[in-house]
């Protein structure tokens, strides 16, 4: 009888220890948030990348996934764009997420990452991306049609929460390690949105941190250098706002860019609007390094 009791006690101990071990060794999924307009969506030609870059991706792809615009997570790779096929002659495209994922995974070779991205070309922080969206503001700055109905901030937060719910449902834990923001060109195009960009960007950072309960979440933004729209002072105004926000808000880093062509720091396509493969390679690397520095 005593031996039976000892055996039962031993089995209970083993099972309890095993459960405790499993709880303390759950693999954390490191989440990186990505949002913005067309240069966050990305117009880099994946097929033109050097083989060494694709080899780097192949070595980490089993640990890096991306959830793009509410879609289920898939291994990090290019996306297909018919628009780029018509405009630039290639369909396999990538944005800064590619090198962000590669660099972070190389830095932490035992960790897993999930990039959650929402990007829509030709949209403004004043309008579609505004956490305090109104139809009136959207009508002031967004192009006629579906963009005036977009509530991108709300959709983005919903997508993040759905991914978190899925992660927790799989018995895993997560950590949001930062956010990348590449946006502002469309705000620079109009006076009302350009002049309010600083306040709107501060509000965006404050709200995303609060809505996802990540105090002082690292936030990295790329400085715009567009030259289109109805307000000639717009680009310089937004560029200055992006730089100032990194000085007045904690844990924010602005990636500095040249203001005018030939854009040798982050090269562009001939349209001088969208970054090409080399530009996106450098931009993604810069985002990753800035995120690492803010940890």
GROMACS .gro file of C-alpha atoms in nm:
model
  295
    1UNK     CA    1   0.000   0.000   0.000
    2UNK     CA    2   0.283   0.238   0.089
    3UNK     CA    3   0.463   0.160  -0.235
    4UNK     CA    4   0.144   0.231  -0.431
    5UNK     CA    5   0.104   0.565  -0.253
    6UNK     CA    6   0.465   0.656  -0.327
    7UNK     CA    7   0.420   0.570  -0.693
    8UNK     CA    8   0.108   0.787  -0.722
    9UNK     CA    9   0.282   1.073  -0.541
   10UNK     CA   10   0.582   1.040  -0.772
   11UNK     CA   11   0.362   1.049  -1.083
   12UNK     CA   12   0.176   1.355  -0.955
   13UNK     CA   13   0.511   1.527  -0.894
   14UNK     CA   14   0.636   1.443  -1.242
   15UNK     CA   15   0.316   1.567  -1.406
   16UNK     CA   16   0.315   1.886  -1.200
   17UNK     CA   17   0.681   1.951  -1.274
   18UNK     CA   18   0.624   1.885  -1.642
   19UNK     CA   19   0.334   2.130  -1.655
   20UNK     CA   20   0.534   2.395  -1.472
   21UNK     CA   21   0.827   2.344  -1.707
   22UNK     CA   22   0.600   2.380  -2.008
   23UNK     CA   23   0.453   2.701  -1.868
   24UNK     CA   24   0.791   2.861  -1.807
   25UNK     CA   25   0.936   2.758  -2.140
   26UNK     CA   26   0.665   2.874  -2.375
   27UNK     CA   27   0.819   3.030  -2.682
   28UNK     CA   28   0.756   3.400  -2.701
   29UNK     CA   29   0.642   3.543  -3.035
   30UNK     CA   30   0.803   3.883  -3.087
   31UNK     CA   31   0.560   4.113  -3.267
   32UNK     CA   32   0.663   4.404  -3.489
   33UNK     CA   33   0.392   4.640  -3.608
   34UNK     CA   34   0.421   4.801  -3.952
   35UNK     CA   35   0.193   5.064  -4.101
   36UNK     CA   36   0.181   5.346  -4.354
   37UNK     CA   37   0.118   5.415  -4.719
   38UNK     CA   38   0.280   5.307  -5.046
   39UNK     CA   39   0.645   5.305  -4.936
   40UNK     CA   40   0.547   5.081  -4.646
   41UNK     CA   41   0.353   4.859  -4.886
   42UNK     CA   42   0.672   4.845  -5.090
   43UNK     CA   43   0.776   4.862  -5.454
   44UNK     CA   44   1.101   4.672  -5.428
   45UNK     CA   45   1.163   4.418  -5.705
   46UNK     CA   46   1.222   4.088  -5.526
   47UNK     CA   47   1.356   3.920  -5.840
   48UNK     CA   48   1.639   4.173  -5.860
   49UNK     CA   49   1.771   4.104  -5.511
   50UNK     CA   50   2.115   3.951  -5.484
   51UNK     CA   51   2.120   3.577  -5.419
   52UNK     CA   52   2.290   3.639  -5.086
   53UNK     CA   53   1.984   3.826  -4.958
   54UNK     CA   54   1.754   3.540  -5.055
   55UNK     CA   55   1.992   3.299  -4.884
   56UNK     CA   56   1.971   3.507  -4.567
   57UNK     CA   57   1.592   3.491  -4.588
   58UNK     CA   58   1.596   3.115  -4.639
   59UNK     CA   59   1.795   3.070  -4.318
   60UNK     CA   60   1.541   3.254  -4.101
   61UNK     CA   61   1.208   3.207  -4.279
   62UNK     CA   62   1.103   2.924  -4.048
   63UNK     CA   63   1.106   3.175  -3.761
   64UNK     CA   64   0.953   3.484  -3.924
   65UNK     CA   65   0.593   3.523  -4.035
   66UNK     CA   66   0.393   3.816  -4.166
   67UNK     CA   67   0.024   3.897  -4.138
   68UNK     CA   68  -0.058   4.148  -4.410
   69UNK     CA   69  -0.380   4.352  -4.406
   70UNK     CA   70  -0.573   4.113  -4.186
   71UNK     CA   71  -0.466   3.796  -4.364
   72UNK     CA   72  -0.352   3.484  -4.182
   73UNK     CA   73   0.022   3.476  -4.109
   74UNK     CA   74   0.249   3.327  -4.375
   75UNK     CA   75   0.628   3.282  -4.394
   76UNK     CA   76   0.805   3.609  -4.471
   77UNK     CA   77   0.850   3.659  -4.845
   78UNK     CA   78   0.747   3.884  -5.136
   79UNK     CA   79   0.388   3.973  -5.222
   80UNK     CA   80   0.228   3.983  -5.565
   81UNK     CA   81   0.129   4.319  -5.715
   82UNK     CA   82  -0.042   4.355  -6.051
   83UNK     CA   83  -0.008   4.731  -6.016
   84UNK     CA   84   0.370   4.706  -5.997
   85UNK     CA   85   0.365   4.464  -6.290
   86UNK     CA   86   0.194   4.726  -6.503
   87UNK     CA   87   0.398   5.021  -6.376
   88UNK     CA   88   0.745   4.881  -6.316
   89UNK     CA   89   0.749   4.548  -6.498
   90UNK     CA   90   0.770   4.314  -6.198
   91UNK     CA   91   0.505   4.143  -5.987
   92UNK     CA   92   0.702   3.999  -5.694
   93UNK     CA   93   0.735   4.298  -5.462
   94UNK     CA   94   0.858   4.370  -5.111
   95UNK     CA   95   0.866   4.653  -4.861
   96UNK     CA   96   1.079   4.725  -4.554
   97UNK     CA   97   0.936   4.421  -4.377
   98UNK     CA   98   1.169   4.186  -4.566
   99UNK     CA   99   1.493   4.319  -4.419
  100UNK     CA  100   1.331   4.402  -4.086
  101UNK     CA  101   1.247   4.035  -4.045
  102UNK     CA  102   1.584   3.912  -4.168
  103UNK     CA  103   1.794   4.146  -3.951
  104UNK     CA  104   1.593   4.085  -3.633
  105UNK     CA  105   1.595   3.708  -3.680
  106UNK     CA  106   1.970   3.711  -3.744
  107UNK     CA  107   2.024   3.915  -3.428
  108UNK     CA  108   1.819   3.671  -3.220
  109UNK     CA  109   1.875   3.329  -3.381
  110UNK     CA  110   1.655   3.139  -3.136
  111UNK     CA  111   1.355   3.373  -3.140
  112UNK     CA  112   1.037   3.378  -3.344
  113UNK     CA  113   0.886   3.689  -3.500
  114UNK     CA  114   0.550   3.798  -3.637
  115UNK     CA  115   0.527   4.113  -3.848
  116UNK     CA  116   0.177   4.262  -3.857
  117UNK     CA  117   0.143   4.505  -4.145
  118UNK     CA  118  -0.123   4.732  -4.290
  119UNK     CA  119  -0.033   4.970  -4.572
  120UNK     CA  120  -0.247   5.159  -4.821
  121UNK     CA  121  -0.106   5.387  -5.084
  122UNK     CA  122  -0.226   5.746  -5.106
  123UNK     CA  123  -0.374   5.778  -4.756
  124UNK     CA  124  -0.327   6.042  -4.488
  125UNK     CA  125  -0.278   6.043  -4.113
  126UNK     CA  126  -0.520   6.335  -4.104
  127UNK     CA  127  -0.784   6.116  -4.269
  128UNK     CA  128  -0.780   5.738  -4.305
  129UNK     CA  129  -0.509   5.677  -4.044
  130UNK     CA  130  -0.654   5.911  -3.785
  131UNK     CA  131  -0.735   5.736  -3.453
  132UNK     CA  132  -1.011   5.998  -3.420
  133UNK     CA  133  -1.146   5.943  -3.771
  134UNK     CA  134  -1.435   6.154  -3.899
  135UNK     CA  135  -1.600   6.160  -4.239
  136UNK     CA  136  -1.542   6.534  -4.254
  137UNK     CA  137  -1.165   6.502  -4.211
  138UNK     CA  138  -1.148   6.214  -4.456
  139UNK     CA  139  -1.330   6.422  -4.718
  140UNK     CA  140  -1.079   6.705  -4.674
  141UNK     CA  141  -0.773   6.501  -4.766
  142UNK     CA  142  -0.858   6.161  -4.912
  143UNK     CA  143  -0.926   6.101  -5.281
  144UNK     CA  144  -1.288   6.052  -5.381
  145UNK     CA  145  -1.402   5.693  -5.367
  146UNK     CA  146  -1.324   5.408  -5.129
  147UNK     CA  147  -1.038   5.587  -4.952
  148UNK     CA  148  -1.281   5.829  -4.793
  149UNK     CA  149  -1.444   5.534  -4.620
  150UNK     CA  150  -1.123   5.375  -4.494
  151UNK     CA  151  -1.069   5.368  -4.118
  152UNK     CA  152  -0.719   5.228  -4.134
  153UNK     CA  153  -0.618   5.290  -3.774
  154UNK     CA  154  -0.919   5.102  -3.639
  155UNK     CA  155  -0.867   4.818  -3.887
  156UNK     CA  156  -0.499   4.796  -3.798
  157UNK     CA  157  -0.564   4.773  -3.424
  158UNK     CA  158  -0.832   4.508  -3.486
  159UNK     CA  159  -0.585   4.306  -3.695
  160UNK     CA  160  -0.322   4.324  -3.421
  161UNK     CA  161  -0.570   4.210  -3.157
  162UNK     CA  162  -0.690   3.922  -3.375
  163UNK     CA  163  -0.331   3.804  -3.417
  164UNK     CA  164  -0.274   3.830  -3.042
  165UNK     CA  165  -0.590   3.629  -2.979
  166UNK     CA  166  -0.469   3.359  -3.218
  167UNK     CA  167  -0.125   3.345  -3.054
  168UNK     CA  168  -0.276   3.308  -2.708
  169UNK     CA  169  -0.519   3.048  -2.841
  170UNK     CA  170  -0.220   2.842  -2.950
  171UNK     CA  171  -0.090   2.849  -2.594
  172UNK     CA  172   0.192   3.088  -2.674
  173UNK     CA  173   0.294   3.422  -2.529
  174UNK     CA  174   0.376   3.739  -2.718
  175UNK     CA  175   0.572   4.060  -2.683
  176UNK     CA  176   0.523   4.371  -2.897
  177UNK     CA  177   0.879   4.493  -2.949
  178UNK     CA  178   0.807   4.799  -3.162
  179UNK     CA  179   0.640   4.965  -3.458
  180UNK     CA  180   0.760   5.095  -3.793
  181UNK     CA  181   0.578   5.384  -3.964
  182UNK     CA  182   0.642   5.495  -4.324
  183UNK     CA  183   0.385   5.760  -4.407
  184UNK     CA  184   0.326   6.130  -4.452
  185UNK     CA  185   0.352   6.198  -4.824
  186UNK     CA  186  -0.021   6.249  -4.862
  187UNK     CA  187  -0.042   6.470  -4.555
  188UNK     CA  188   0.231   6.687  -4.707
  189UNK     CA  189   0.016   6.738  -5.016
  190UNK     CA  190  -0.242   6.958  -4.841
  191UNK     CA  191  -0.202   7.252  -4.604
  192UNK     CA  192  -0.452   7.138  -4.340
  193UNK     CA  193  -0.290   6.797  -4.298
  194UNK     CA  194   0.070   6.916  -4.328
  195UNK     CA  195   0.035   7.184  -4.061
  196UNK     CA  196  -0.128   6.941  -3.818
  197UNK     CA  197   0.104   6.648  -3.886
  198UNK     CA  198   0.318   6.691  -3.575
  199UNK     CA  199   0.017   6.687  -3.342
  200UNK     CA  200  -0.144   6.400  -3.531
  201UNK     CA  201   0.174   6.191  -3.521
  202UNK     CA  202   0.213   6.246  -3.147
  203UNK     CA  203  -0.149   6.140  -3.105
  204UNK     CA  204  -0.098   5.829  -3.319
  205UNK     CA  205   0.198   5.713  -3.111
  206UNK     CA  206   0.012   5.784  -2.787
  207UNK     CA  207  -0.298   5.599  -2.901
  208UNK     CA  208  -0.134   5.288  -3.039
  209UNK     CA  209   0.067   5.251  -2.718
  210UNK     CA  210  -0.248   5.293  -2.510
  211UNK     CA  211  -0.478   5.080  -2.726
  212UNK     CA  212  -0.232   4.789  -2.720
  213UNK     CA  213  -0.122   4.852  -2.362
  214UNK     CA  214   0.248   4.883  -2.444
  215UNK     CA  215   0.383   5.182  -2.255
  216UNK     CA  216   0.684   5.343  -2.426
  217UNK     CA  217   0.664   5.099  -2.718
  218UNK     CA  218   0.961   5.167  -2.950
  219UNK     CA  219   0.842   5.360  -3.255
  220UNK     CA  220   1.050   5.411  -3.570
  221UNK     CA  221   0.946   5.629  -3.861
  222UNK     CA  222   1.097   5.700  -4.199
  223UNK     CA  223   1.128   6.065  -4.301
  224UNK     CA  224   0.938   6.143  -4.621
  225UNK     CA  225   1.087   6.322  -4.922
  226UNK     CA  226   0.795   6.354  -5.162
  227UNK     CA  227   0.735   6.651  -5.391
  228UNK     CA  228   0.372   6.653  -5.496
  229UNK     CA  229   0.047   6.815  -5.390
  230UNK     CA  230  -0.118   7.155  -5.356
  231UNK     CA  231   0.092   7.290  -5.068
  232UNK     CA  232   0.450   7.370  -5.168
  233UNK     CA  233   0.571   7.394  -4.809
  234UNK     CA  234   0.410   7.061  -4.724
  235UNK     CA  235   0.705   6.822  -4.763
  236UNK     CA  236   0.941   7.039  -4.557
  237UNK     CA  237   0.671   7.089  -4.294
  238UNK     CA  238   0.607   6.717  -4.253
  239UNK     CA  239   0.978   6.632  -4.259
  240UNK     CA  240   1.039   6.881  -3.979
  241UNK     CA  241   0.746   6.743  -3.781
  242UNK     CA  242   0.875   6.387  -3.816
  243UNK     CA  243   1.214   6.490  -3.684
  244UNK     CA  244   1.075   6.697  -3.398
  245UNK     CA  245   0.849   6.418  -3.275
  246UNK     CA  246   1.153   6.197  -3.225
  247UNK     CA  247   1.294   6.468  -3.000
  248UNK     CA  248   0.986   6.530  -2.786
  249UNK     CA  249   0.838   6.180  -2.751
  250UNK     CA  250   1.026   5.903  -2.569
  251UNK     CA  251   1.140   5.588  -2.748
  252UNK     CA  252   1.092   5.736  -3.096
  253UNK     CA  253   1.353   5.730  -3.372
  254UNK     CA  254   1.330   5.903  -3.710
  255UNK     CA  255   1.525   5.760  -4.003
  256UNK     CA  256   1.676   6.064  -4.173
  257UNK     CA  257   1.653   6.086  -4.552
  258UNK     CA  258   1.772   6.334  -4.813
  259UNK     CA  259   1.507   6.588  -4.913
  260UNK     CA  260   1.572   6.594  -5.287
  261UNK     CA  261   1.680   6.383  -5.584
  262UNK     CA  262   1.895   6.193  -5.668
  263UNK     CA  263   1.813   6.014  -5.337
  264UNK     CA  264   2.144   5.833  -5.313
  265UNK     CA  265   2.081   5.729  -4.953
  266UNK     CA  266   1.762   5.535  -5.024
  267UNK     CA  267   1.736   5.497  -5.404
  268UNK     CA  268   1.403   5.529  -5.583
  269UNK     CA  269   1.240   5.428  -5.908
  270UNK     CA  270   1.240   5.679  -6.192
  271UNK     CA  271   0.912   5.824  -6.060
  272UNK     CA  272   1.113   5.964  -5.765
  273UNK     CA  273   0.829   5.857  -5.534
  274UNK     CA  274   0.870   5.489  -5.454
  275UNK     CA  275   1.184   5.320  -5.325
  276UNK     CA  276   1.334   5.056  -5.554
  277UNK     CA  277   1.484   4.725  -5.441
  278UNK     CA  278   1.805   4.881  -5.312
  279UNK     CA  279   1.610   5.159  -5.142
  280UNK     CA  280   1.380   4.912  -4.967
  281UNK     CA  281   1.676   4.693  -4.872
  282UNK     CA  282   1.844   4.988  -4.702
  283UNK     CA  283   1.519   5.119  -4.553
  284UNK     CA  284   1.427   4.784  -4.398
  285UNK     CA  285   1.778   4.747  -4.258
  286UNK     CA  286   1.761   5.096  -4.108
  287UNK     CA  287   1.423   5.023  -3.950
  288UNK     CA  288   1.552   4.702  -3.794
  289UNK     CA  289   1.867   4.864  -3.657
  290UNK     CA  290   1.665   5.152  -3.510
  291UNK     CA  291   1.424   4.910  -3.343
  292UNK     CA  292   1.717   4.721  -3.193
  293UNK     CA  293   1.868   5.044  -3.060
  294UNK     CA  294   1.541   5.135  -2.889
  295UNK     CA  295   1.505   4.808  -2.700
   0.00000   0.00000   0.00000
